[in-house]
Amino acid sequence: MSEKVNGGGAHYAVHWQEEQYVHPPASFIGQANMTDPAVFERFSLDNFPECFKEFADLLDWDQYWHTTLDTSDAPCWKWFVGGKLNASYNCVDRHLAKYKNKTAIHYVPEPEDEPIIHMTYQELYRRVNETAAVLRDFCGLKAGDRVTLQLPMTPELPITMLACARLGVIHSQVFAGFSGQACGERIWDSGSNILITMDAYYRNGKLLDHKAVGDIAVEVAKKEGQQVDKVLIWQRYPGKYSSNAPLIEGRDYFMNDLLKQYARTIVEPVSMPAEGILFLMYTSGSTGRPKGVQHSIGGYLSYVAWMSKVIQDIHPEDVYWCMADIGWITGHSFIVYGPLAIAASTVIYEGLPTYPDAGRVWRIAEELGVNIFHTSPTAIRGFRKSGPDEPAKYNYNFKHMTTVGEPIEPEVWKWYYNVVGKGKAVVVDTWWQTETGGFLCSTVPGISPMKPGSAGPGVPGIHPVILDNEGNEIPAGAGKAGNICIRNPWPGLMQTIWKDRDRYVSTYYGKYCKDPNSKDWRDWPYMAGDAAVVSADGYVRILGRVDDVINVAGHRLGTKEIESAALTIEEVAEAAVIAAKDEIKGTVPDLYVSLKPGCQASDELAVKISNAVSTVVGKIARPRNVHIVPDMPKTRSGKIMRRVLASISNRGDVGDVTSLANPDVVEKIRKQVQG
Ligand code: 6R9
């Protein structure tokens, strides 16, 4: 197991400074969308599941539902059964009457001499319709088909997602920074025969060739048995091709050319069942291939809309900036679907927060008048390091800030609050996952006080519980860590894993469901895979993953994926990756490998192994170090002791290793790594 946090009841000492409350300013409460503490009563388990009607009522339905929650196929929950709606209609069309001239998307390109685009709801409507026309009439796509997108951070990404949603087509967006190999596997798993990509995009001052990545993806998918018939290419500069990759006739098409035939075409939104599938989002699990997390239309959209309104506290007149990439769940839920469902103005930016300099983010905030800001601990640590005094130089005013993706140290939280927020903004620390669609734990900013380093209680409608390894509840305030579970299902929860119901059931319910035939939701606590402690006031502190997943800069990477990549190198006999502590990124992968007999360790070989990881998985998975060791520390039954390797990387205590099959190797590795 990689840096395993004990989820089975280890004692957790709470430091005094982690238990301080910080109260939201009156100026925030005065304008907040939700200030009534009765909301928690309204969403108590006594009112479950009917309380979630309040979520669904934020949407426009073509046909109202008859059953709030159907549990007959437990644990594949069906929400708002009988209801029909369209997600694209809810995010665009319905706002036109009131907001057609309001900005839907502010787009900030990386080169600072390129103009910022302020796309109105009317313009978004036109572009979504025309794109949907291409997908329907040129590609022949229809409801239920899957399409893989590997688009960078440009407006064409949300436009393409909404065009799919308009037709009931299931989109599967793969993070643009992922390798062609990783994208190809996801094309294959989802069974897409269309890939939508872009020729190039900017990052760190360079225009990266992205079409070439798509070509590899198509080849990989083909080898796996999935034919891609068409590759649609958006152009970073419409009318100009910014890639060196050759175009394949009859397969590759420029969107810009296709769209000409569909100018001003209106595509009627397809009325979809609430339980239809909106999108797939692949995420890393502990074993094997990444899993296609499957999200519904009605349940998911109503969940993210309510959370955007109540936890993000977005009003139509706000300028809201979530710095995540839309290729991750945070971007799907809290850049695109949630904010647009409630007629927000949402900011998208290309490139890095610190390029060309540490002032970029605050300059954008000032120029656009951003007042709600959303980012990750890794980004905050980076801001603090590269420009600790930078925010004060800019004239922006945040009233609300979010942190998401990994635990935030109380010290980092305080810098965020005092320096970025200038002591005037509330902070919500939102804990949730790809699988959960939207937030699980967070304070309600207009009601509850904040506690640095603690996500807070369950959001309204979410009832967390901490269980030990035997399934006993660890009471709040016991100071003991355990596995955090949610007692009840909720509308934003994934429907299943695409094509793999068994994996869905075993991963999230295998440990704690006592009766797999039960149709009662009370028998199916959802196990998140994180260790946590709850203090006496019900505030949850997340400690980290309990499975073989490494959280690098807020992104989930499966240790198995990284290790399999290392094993593609001929000389490598065994590979083990662990999470090493990092000042900025929280944790980063450290890779240990042993070689086949007769093979020699060398710097070149280490580089070759490292390159294999970035080619197969993606650059974000590149190991900090590749340690070529004489042998792996192993138990007598032959299991690699990743815990021991993690202690060596993190300069901690390796503990008692005398029961290992090869205790002597531990000291050799320690000397090699620590010097
Ligand atoms: C939204 C997102 C999920 C994993 C999750 C946990 C970690 C997310 C956190 C947090 C502490 C927070 N995580 N938010 N840990 N505090 N506020 O990040 O989804 O990419 O699926 O990752 O991230 O370990 O289990 P995803």
XYZ file of C-alpha atoms and ligand atoms in Angstrom:
701
model
C 0.000 0.000 0.000
C 1.263 3.445 -0.825
C 1.626 5.757 2.140
C -1.327 4.255 3.801
C -3.209 6.259 6.340
C -4.605 3.928 8.924
C -8.338 3.904 8.463
C -8.875 1.445 11.242
C -8.965 3.538 14.349
C -5.460 5.002 14.751
C -5.301 7.731 17.357
C -5.223 11.212 15.888
C -3.934 14.099 17.965
C -5.792 17.308 17.227
C -3.536 20.343 17.486
C -4.994 23.346 19.263
C -4.517 25.695 16.335
C -6.626 23.402 14.166
C -9.609 23.905 16.431
C -9.980 27.665 16.098
C -13.170 29.056 14.606
C -13.167 31.917 12.129
C -16.518 33.635 11.659
C -17.892 34.831 8.319
C -18.055 38.634 8.050
C -21.464 40.302 8.397
C -21.039 41.791 4.920
C -20.992 38.275 3.494
C -23.921 36.985 5.540
C -25.983 40.019 4.514
C -25.877 39.015 0.859
C -25.664 35.207 1.141
C -28.065 32.911 -0.701
C -28.488 30.707 2.363
C -28.509 31.986 5.952
C -31.285 29.973 7.551
C -29.917 27.257 9.910
C -33.226 25.403 9.484
C -31.762 24.103 6.215
C -30.055 21.328 8.197
C -33.354 20.276 9.728
C -35.029 20.349 6.331
C -32.372 17.968 5.032
C -32.303 15.632 8.048
C -32.560 11.889 7.443
C -36.170 12.052 8.643
C -36.946 14.043 5.513
C -34.933 11.821 3.186
C -35.285 11.465 0.216
C -38.116 13.958 -0.408
C -35.936 16.878 0.792
C -34.053 16.685 -2.513
C -37.098 18.045 -4.317
C -35.635 21.441 -3.410
C -32.585 20.604 -5.569
C -34.612 19.445 -8.564
C -36.788 22.537 -8.367
C -33.809 24.648 -9.399
C -34.131 23.128 -12.869
C -36.668 23.421 -15.684
C -38.295 20.078 -16.420
C -40.073 19.090 -19.639
C -41.915 16.568 -17.553
C -41.975 16.519 -13.760
C -40.883 13.286 -12.026
C -43.144 10.950 -10.063
C -40.615 9.137 -7.813
C -37.890 11.015 -5.963
C -35.727 7.947 -5.292
C -36.110 4.438 -6.703
C -34.001 1.892 -4.795
C -35.128 -1.236 -6.642
C -31.721 -1.722 -8.309
C -29.661 -0.889 -5.175
C -26.995 0.433 -5.013
C -27.618 1.892 -8.482
C -29.952 4.618 -7.254
C -32.401 6.293 -9.593
C -33.349 9.888 -8.847
C -36.345 11.881 -10.059
C -37.746 8.947 -11.978
C -40.305 9.789 -14.634
C -38.810 13.260 -15.086
C -37.539 14.571 -18.412
C -35.193 17.461 -19.077
C -32.240 18.655 -21.114
C -28.993 19.817 -19.487
C -27.988 22.163 -22.305
C -31.420 23.826 -22.212
C -31.041 24.297 -18.460
C -27.549 25.781 -18.748
C -28.204 28.041 -21.743
C -31.637 28.452 -23.367
C -33.652 29.123 -20.252
C -31.429 32.067 -19.287
C -31.889 33.928 -22.573
C -35.107 35.714 -21.619
C -33.435 37.514 -18.740
C -29.694 37.279 -19.365
C -29.009 36.999 -23.071
C -26.599 39.955 -23.035
C -24.864 38.887 -19.849
C -21.440 37.205 -20.025
C -21.668 33.452 -19.646
C -17.953 32.752 -20.165
C -14.978 35.056 -19.727
C -12.050 33.479 -21.554
C -8.486 34.563 -20.753
C -5.936 33.258 -23.290
C -2.374 32.745 -22.075
C -0.645 35.316 -24.309
C -1.434 38.589 -22.594
C -1.607 40.453 -25.902
C -4.519 38.308 -27.080
C -7.841 39.884 -26.147
C -10.002 38.407 -23.383
C -13.258 37.024 -24.789
C -16.520 37.833 -22.998
C -19.046 35.401 -24.452
C -22.673 36.264 -23.748
C -25.399 33.695 -23.130
C -26.772 34.563 -26.573
C -23.429 33.859 -28.207
C -23.014 30.653 -26.214
C -26.494 29.596 -27.367
C -25.576 30.136 -31.023
C -22.276 28.285 -30.756
C -23.725 25.331 -28.822
C -26.490 24.964 -31.406
C -24.128 25.071 -34.383
C -21.773 22.579 -32.760
C -24.689 20.292 -31.938
C -25.709 20.480 -35.600
C -22.264 19.217 -36.657
C -22.428 16.368 -34.166
C -25.938 15.357 -35.159
C -26.011 15.973 -38.901
C -22.397 15.495 -39.952
C -21.371 12.795 -37.427
C -24.765 11.108 -37.076
C -24.562 11.104 -33.289
C -27.679 10.399 -31.265
C -28.739 10.094 -27.632
C -26.759 7.460 -25.745
C -23.713 7.496 -28.081
C -20.338 8.264 -26.495
C -17.869 10.845 -27.725
C -14.370 11.353 -26.368
C -13.112 14.910 -26.011
C -9.519 15.790 -25.257
C -9.817 19.525 -25.291
C -7.636 22.115 -23.588
C -8.936 25.108 -21.626
C -10.662 27.145 -24.315
C -14.374 28.019 -24.692
C -14.686 25.228 -27.254
C -14.519 22.712 -24.399
C -17.721 23.774 -22.586
C -19.355 24.496 -25.958
C -18.674 20.915 -27.094
C -19.841 19.459 -23.777
C -23.100 21.424 -23.951
C -23.579 20.465 -27.616
C -23.322 16.788 -26.619
C -25.732 17.336 -23.730
C -28.180 18.997 -26.117
C -28.388 15.747 -28.100
C -28.272 13.386 -25.123
C -24.834 12.277 -26.347
C -22.567 11.145 -23.499
C -19.308 13.096 -23.380
C -16.103 11.734 -21.947
C -13.581 14.544 -21.631
C -10.004 13.412 -21.023
C -7.636 15.916 -19.380
C -5.592 17.514 -22.188
C -2.349 16.937 -20.281
C -2.877 13.173 -20.375
C -0.849 11.130 -22.848
C -2.225 9.777 -26.133
C -1.941 6.315 -24.618
C -4.134 7.253 -21.613
C -6.654 8.936 -23.927
C -6.701 5.931 -26.268
C -7.540 3.554 -23.418
C -10.434 5.792 -22.409
C -11.694 5.960 -26.005
C -11.674 2.187 -26.074
C -13.359 1.728 -22.709
C -16.132 4.184 -23.505
C -16.636 2.815 -27.029
C -16.395 6.213 -28.737
C -15.947 6.320 -32.476
C -15.450 10.081 -32.550
C -12.617 12.036 -30.969
C -12.864 15.811 -30.610
C -9.582 17.596 -30.054
C -7.754 20.854 -30.763
C -4.657 21.473 -32.852
C -2.659 23.278 -30.179
C -2.829 25.263 -26.959
C -0.574 27.443 -24.820
C 1.163 26.434 -21.664
C 4.107 28.175 -20.053
C 4.750 30.420 -23.041
C 4.786 27.598 -25.558
C 2.199 26.613 -28.146
C 1.976 22.842 -27.614
C 1.134 20.517 -30.498
C -1.969 18.694 -29.303
C -3.246 17.088 -32.511
C -0.245 14.703 -32.371
C -1.506 13.415 -29.002
C -4.899 12.657 -30.559
C -3.239 10.652 -33.342
C -1.563 8.390 -30.779
C -4.872 8.045 -28.923
C -6.635 6.864 -32.079
C -3.893 4.280 -32.737
C -4.005 2.986 -29.161
C -7.805 2.705 -29.267
C -7.585 0.819 -32.565
C -5.113 -1.697 -31.131
C -7.536 -2.304 -28.275
C -10.296 -2.894 -30.801
C -12.074 0.459 -30.938
C -12.183 2.138 -34.338
C -12.303 5.943 -34.412
C -14.048 7.046 -37.612
C -13.754 10.781 -37.268
C -11.415 13.179 -35.529
C -12.885 16.672 -35.242
C -10.273 19.351 -34.748
C -10.978 22.748 -33.242
C -8.323 25.284 -34.192
C -6.682 27.444 -31.538
C -6.628 30.145 -34.214
C -9.671 29.479 -36.435
C -8.695 29.196 -40.090
C -5.070 28.391 -39.277
C -3.613 24.948 -38.527
C -1.162 25.150 -35.611
C 0.110 21.569 -35.584
C 2.767 19.603 -37.433
C 0.741 16.398 -37.391
C -0.464 15.375 -40.867
C -4.200 15.407 -41.600
C -5.733 12.084 -42.506
C -8.203 12.375 -45.325
C -11.667 11.076 -44.618
C -10.918 10.977 -40.883
C -9.722 14.409 -39.777
C -11.962 17.463 -40.101
C -11.610 21.060 -38.969
C -14.605 22.137 -36.902
C -14.224 25.600 -38.304
C -14.869 24.297 -41.843
C -17.769 22.056 -40.833
C -19.482 24.811 -38.884
C -19.768 26.980 -41.991
C -22.487 24.695 -43.310
C -24.449 24.972 -40.087
C -24.347 28.705 -39.435
C -27.360 29.807 -37.371
C -28.819 26.267 -37.310
C -31.043 25.687 -34.291
C -31.004 22.203 -32.785
C -33.987 21.370 -30.586
C -32.731 20.093 -27.214
C -33.555 16.388 -26.890
C -35.829 15.737 -23.926
C -33.944 13.135 -21.885
C -34.963 10.956 -18.953
C -33.634 12.255 -15.617
C -31.783 8.948 -15.357
C -30.082 9.349 -18.737
C -26.286 9.604 -18.725
C -24.766 13.081 -18.963
C -21.078 12.172 -19.017
C -18.309 9.769 -18.121
C -15.266 10.937 -16.195
C -12.399 8.515 -15.858
C -10.607 8.403 -12.538
C -7.855 6.292 -11.037
C -8.696 3.414 -8.788
C -6.536 1.113 -6.721
C -6.238 -1.622 -9.310
C -6.274 -2.056 -13.032
C -7.602 0.394 -15.538
C -9.110 3.754 -14.680
C -12.840 3.584 -14.078
C -15.455 5.436 -16.084
C -17.500 7.217 -13.446
C -21.007 7.600 -14.867
C -23.127 10.639 -13.980
C -26.836 11.167 -14.558
C -28.575 14.160 -16.099
C -31.286 15.097 -13.582
C -29.660 14.064 -10.314
C -26.212 15.403 -11.154
C -27.359 18.703 -12.620
C -29.719 19.487 -9.766
C -26.999 18.629 -7.246
C -24.316 20.871 -8.752
C -26.812 23.689 -9.324
C -27.849 23.704 -5.651
C -24.246 23.487 -4.442
C -23.226 26.351 -6.739
C -25.990 28.461 -5.283
C -25.665 27.543 -1.619
C -22.027 26.571 -1.014
C -20.387 28.623 -3.779
C -22.972 31.345 -3.096
C -23.035 32.432 -6.735
C -25.516 35.130 -7.775
C -26.111 36.032 -11.427
C -24.280 39.359 -10.934
C -21.096 37.755 -9.558
C -17.927 37.010 -11.499
C -16.896 33.531 -10.535
C -13.504 31.979 -11.222
C -12.712 28.347 -10.537
C -9.087 27.763 -11.556
C -9.404 23.994 -12.065
C -9.069 22.393 -15.486
C -12.397 21.349 -16.986
C -10.757 17.972 -17.655
C -11.270 17.119 -13.983
C -14.535 16.726 -12.099
C -14.097 20.083 -10.358
C -14.196 21.777 -13.736
C -17.220 19.817 -14.963
C -19.252 20.523 -11.831
C -17.983 23.946 -10.791
C -16.835 25.703 -13.953
C -19.416 24.407 -16.403
C -22.588 22.687 -15.205
C -23.256 24.157 -11.742
C -22.467 27.804 -12.501
C -24.132 27.842 -15.934
C -27.255 26.146 -14.563
C -27.723 29.177 -12.290
C -26.815 31.812 -14.932
C -23.404 32.698 -13.539
C -20.525 34.389 -15.355
C -17.759 31.795 -15.235
C -14.077 32.396 -15.986
C -11.889 30.048 -18.026
C -8.180 30.677 -18.415
C -5.471 29.086 -20.500
C -1.972 28.321 -19.272
C -0.386 28.427 -15.858
C -1.212 30.645 -12.889
C 2.417 31.745 -12.547
C 3.299 32.436 -16.181
C 4.483 34.986 -17.275
C 4.855 36.030 -13.633
C 3.479 35.540 -10.142
C 1.007 38.415 -10.578
C -1.034 36.823 -13.385
C -3.881 35.454 -11.289
C -4.419 38.681 -9.353
C -4.228 40.733 -12.563
C -6.981 38.600 -14.091
C -9.037 38.915 -10.898
C -8.661 42.705 -10.975
C -9.383 43.071 -14.675
C -12.506 40.882 -14.651
C -13.780 41.960 -11.242
C -13.727 38.372 -9.959
C -15.406 38.235 -6.557
C -15.731 34.460 -6.047
C -12.510 32.472 -6.324
C -11.941 28.717 -6.271
C -8.615 26.870 -6.267
C -6.569 24.055 -4.698
C -4.052 23.831 -1.832
C -1.296 23.066 -4.365
C -2.014 26.308 -6.209
C -2.203 28.226 -2.929
C 1.160 26.822 -1.764
C 2.574 27.808 -5.158
C 1.224 31.381 -4.911
C 2.609 31.672 -1.413
C 6.038 30.545 -2.518
C 6.379 32.409 -5.805
C 4.818 35.733 -4.804
C 3.921 35.916 -1.105
C 3.186 39.649 -1.185
C 1.784 39.780 -4.705
C -1.991 39.878 -3.933
C -1.701 43.177 -2.036
C -0.439 44.891 -5.208
C -3.717 44.308 -7.025
C -7.074 45.882 -6.596
C -9.448 42.945 -6.519
C -12.022 42.019 -3.873
C -13.002 38.456 -3.136
C -16.028 37.804 -0.951
C -15.832 34.038 -1.204
C -12.994 31.554 -1.742
C -12.884 27.763 -2.087
C -10.155 25.224 -1.515
C -10.557 21.724 -2.943
C -8.690 18.578 -3.918
C -6.415 17.766 -0.980
C -6.066 18.493 2.700
C -4.945 22.067 3.378
C -2.488 22.773 6.195
C -3.847 25.317 8.726
C -0.854 27.592 7.993
C -1.590 27.577 4.274
C -5.300 28.144 4.990
C -4.420 31.221 7.040
C -2.235 32.675 4.282
C -5.107 32.117 1.827
C -7.566 33.813 4.181
C -5.357 36.743 5.218
C -3.306 37.476 2.110
C -5.380 36.279 -0.857
C -8.735 37.030 0.771
C -7.334 40.139 2.510
C -9.207 38.970 5.622
C -12.550 39.841 4.009
C -13.635 36.651 2.267
C -15.197 33.487 3.613
C -13.336 30.257 2.818
C -15.041 26.954 2.118
C -12.920 23.794 2.204
C -14.969 21.410 0.073
C -14.281 17.700 0.358
C -15.723 15.482 -2.384
C -14.750 13.206 -5.289
C -15.218 12.467 -8.972
C -17.701 9.805 -7.936
C -19.797 12.105 -5.764
C -20.625 14.709 -8.417
C -20.519 17.599 -5.969
C -19.571 18.564 -2.433
C -19.929 16.189 0.516
C -18.400 18.126 3.408
C -18.111 21.898 3.661
C -19.391 24.689 5.818
C -22.448 26.573 4.547
C -20.673 29.925 4.282
C -23.533 32.188 5.359
C -24.327 30.029 8.397
C -21.408 28.145 9.890
C -17.993 29.329 11.093
C -14.845 28.109 9.331
C -12.109 26.024 10.910
C -8.686 26.163 9.226
C -7.684 22.737 7.919
C -11.084 21.138 8.407
C -13.614 20.645 5.634
C -16.572 21.021 7.988
C -19.733 18.994 8.541
C -21.707 17.227 5.812
C -23.399 19.718 3.493
C -27.219 19.777 3.793
C -28.511 16.357 2.755
C -25.196 14.542 3.328
C -24.813 12.493 6.503
C -21.220 11.349 7.055
C -20.198 8.641 9.487
C -16.740 7.352 10.427
C -16.466 3.569 10.621
C -13.628 1.428 11.934
C -12.443 -1.667 10.080
C -15.084 -3.803 11.777
C -17.889 -1.471 10.782
C -18.377 0.129 14.198
C -19.146 3.803 14.290
C -16.403 6.010 15.729
C -18.226 8.758 17.606
C -17.529 12.442 16.960
C -14.876 13.799 19.288
C -13.284 10.370 19.932
C -10.045 11.599 18.346
C -9.738 8.426 16.310
C -9.376 8.094 12.567
C -11.495 5.757 10.485
C -13.018 5.306 7.042
C -15.360 8.115 6.141
C -18.655 6.905 4.684
C -21.920 8.601 3.779
C -25.009 7.006 5.306
C -27.403 7.976 2.529
C -27.405 8.221 -1.267
C -27.802 11.675 -2.875
C -28.696 12.912 -6.366
C -25.111 13.797 -7.400
C -23.704 10.350 -6.652
C -22.503 8.427 -9.719
C -24.913 5.914 -11.162
C -22.314 3.183 -11.580
C -18.958 2.560 -13.226
C -19.398 2.406 -16.991
C -19.822 -1.235 -18.053
C -18.662 -2.488 -14.659
C -21.414 -2.631 -12.071
C -19.526 -5.263 -10.054
C -16.577 -2.955 -9.635
C -18.922 -0.150 -8.558
C -20.538 -2.358 -5.925
C -17.330 -3.893 -4.590
C -15.244 -0.690 -4.517
C -17.706 1.542 -2.681
C -19.912 -0.871 -0.747
C -17.944 -4.149 -0.549
C -16.503 -3.432 2.873
C -19.590 -2.267 4.761
C -22.738 -3.568 3.055
C -23.953 -6.504 5.112
C -26.752 -7.615 2.811
C -26.021 -7.353 -0.911
C -29.658 -8.186 -1.713
C -31.068 -5.352 0.337
C -33.156 -2.693 -1.415
C -33.000 -0.439 1.633
C -30.573 2.457 1.206
C -29.742 2.287 4.935
C -27.835 -0.931 4.247
C -25.526 0.715 1.722
C -23.178 3.259 3.305
C -20.978 4.788 0.584
C -17.274 4.294 1.385
C -15.222 7.165 -0.002
C -11.758 5.641 0.405
C -10.464 8.455 2.614
C -9.447 8.355 6.261
C -10.921 11.083 8.455
C -11.502 12.240 12.019
C -14.549 14.105 13.264
C -14.310 16.516 16.151
C -17.031 16.916 18.766
C -18.704 19.721 16.785
C -19.149 17.423 13.779
C -16.407 19.031 11.679
C -14.627 16.489 9.472
C -10.877 16.546 8.918
C -9.772 14.493 5.921
C -6.412 12.756 6.396
C -5.876 11.179 2.958
C -6.538 8.115 0.847
C -6.641 4.657 2.380
C -6.160 2.875 -0.950
C -3.439 2.699 -3.588
C -4.126 6.130 -4.926
C -1.635 8.989 -4.791
C -2.909 12.538 -4.706
C -0.435 14.663 -6.674
C -1.287 18.351 -6.684
C -4.927 17.429 -6.128
C -4.999 14.909 -8.969
C -5.642 11.252 -8.386
C -3.110 8.834 -9.820
C -3.322 5.087 -9.429
C -0.091 3.503 -8.184
C -0.793 0.500 -10.417
C -0.913 2.674 -13.532
C 2.488 4.191 -12.733
C 4.028 0.849 -11.823
C 2.721 -0.832 -14.980
C 4.248 1.983 -17.021
C 7.655 1.382 -15.394
C 7.342 -2.323 -16.135
C 7.093 -1.610 -19.860
C 10.878 -1.036 -19.734
C 12.666 -4.264 -20.580
C 15.212 -4.164 -17.720
C 12.675 -3.557 -14.923
C 11.770 -6.573 -12.788
C 9.685 -4.913 -10.080
C 8.318 -1.445 -9.490
C 6.742 0.224 -6.470
C 5.580 3.799 -6.278
C 4.962 5.702 -3.057
C 3.680 9.153 -2.145
C 6.580 11.370 -1.084
C 5.824 14.570 0.807
C 6.306 17.739 -1.204
C 6.260 21.337 -0.039
C 4.113 22.549 -2.932
C 2.224 19.586 -4.374
C 1.316 17.869 -1.108
C 2.641 14.548 -2.338
C 4.523 13.432 -5.465
C 5.343 9.948 -6.782
C 8.713 8.419 -5.858
C 9.414 5.317 -7.893
C 11.475 2.365 -6.703
C 12.502 -0.302 -9.200
C 14.600 -3.442 -9.101
C 16.175 -4.830 -12.262
C 16.205 -8.207 -13.931
C 19.350 -10.310 -13.317
C 22.317 -9.141 -15.378
C 20.934 -5.614 -15.961
C 22.978 -2.628 -14.864
C 21.646 0.463 -13.102
C 22.525 3.762 -14.775
C 21.305 7.348 -14.925
C 20.219 6.777 -18.517
C 18.070 3.847 -17.467
C 16.458 5.924 -14.696
C 15.607 8.614 -17.260
C 14.208 5.999 -19.630
C 11.920 4.663 -16.881
C 10.821 8.150 -15.928
C 10.016 8.951 -19.565
C 7.984 5.763 -19.850
C 5.770 6.942 -16.993
C 5.128 10.299 -18.628
C 4.435 8.716 -21.988
C 2.077 6.056 -20.704
C 0.262 7.956 -17.956
C 0.999 11.642 -18.529
C 3.465 14.298 -17.435
C 1.727 14.868 -14.110
C 2.690 11.316 -13.103
C 6.430 11.788 -13.782
C 8.250 10.489 -10.696
C 10.258 12.922 -8.597
C 12.991 10.260 -8.347
C 13.567 6.865 -9.844
C 15.528 4.807 -7.320
C 17.049 1.697 -8.840
C 17.477 -0.529 -5.786
C 19.167 -3.926 -5.338
C 15.909 -5.555 -4.180
C 12.490 -4.574 -2.859
C 11.749 -4.941 0.865
C 9.255 -7.805 1.026
C 7.115 -9.713 3.459
C 7.675 -13.431 3.733
C 4.664 -13.949 1.521
C 6.387 -11.843 -1.142
C 4.433 -8.564 -0.874
C 6.417 -5.413 -1.544
C 6.437 -3.265 1.607
C 5.586 0.103 0.148
C 5.136 1.474 3.645
C 8.863 0.945 4.300
C 9.812 2.659 1.036
C 7.512 5.579 1.882
C 9.200 6.013 5.269
C 12.596 6.092 3.549
C 11.497 8.703 1.000
C 9.874 10.808 3.705
C 12.776 10.379 6.151
C 10.494 8.839 8.712
C 10.876 5.848 10.986
C 10.848 2.584 9.000
C 9.592 0.780 12.088
C 10.310 -2.834 12.889
C 11.464 -4.605 9.747
C 12.845 -7.760 11.332
C 9.928 -9.853 10.145
C 10.639 -9.050 6.484
C 12.001 -11.721 4.199
C 15.027 -9.503 3.460
C 15.499 -7.004 6.328
C 19.073 -6.151 5.289
C 17.996 -4.481 2.095
C 16.152 -1.765 4.040
C 19.359 -0.220 5.372
C 20.994 -0.442 1.928
C 18.074 1.407 0.336
C 18.003 3.969 3.126
C 21.705 4.780 2.602
C 21.251 4.967 -1.153
C 18.244 7.320 -0.940
C 19.133 9.452 2.072
C 22.924 9.419 1.584
C -12.968 16.966 -6.111
C -11.804 16.075 -6.288
C -10.894 12.995 -4.676
C -9.924 12.835 -3.521
C -10.633 12.571 -2.216
C -9.634 13.122 -1.216
C -9.060 14.328 -1.917
C -10.649 16.253 -2.334
C -10.438 17.412 -0.501
C -9.628 16.257 -0.408
C -8.977 16.888 1.722
C -10.458 18.331 0.612
N -9.780 15.575 -1.575
N -11.050 17.374 -1.712
N -8.894 15.997 0.706
N -9.710 18.015 1.696
N -11.181 19.464 0.602
O -10.699 16.428 -5.922
O -12.062 14.854 -6.859
O -10.022 14.168 -8.191
O -11.831 12.522 -7.547
O -10.218 13.418 -5.844
O -9.212 14.062 -3.317
O -8.622 12.191 -0.971
O -10.903 11.197 -2.055
P -11.024 13.708 -7.191
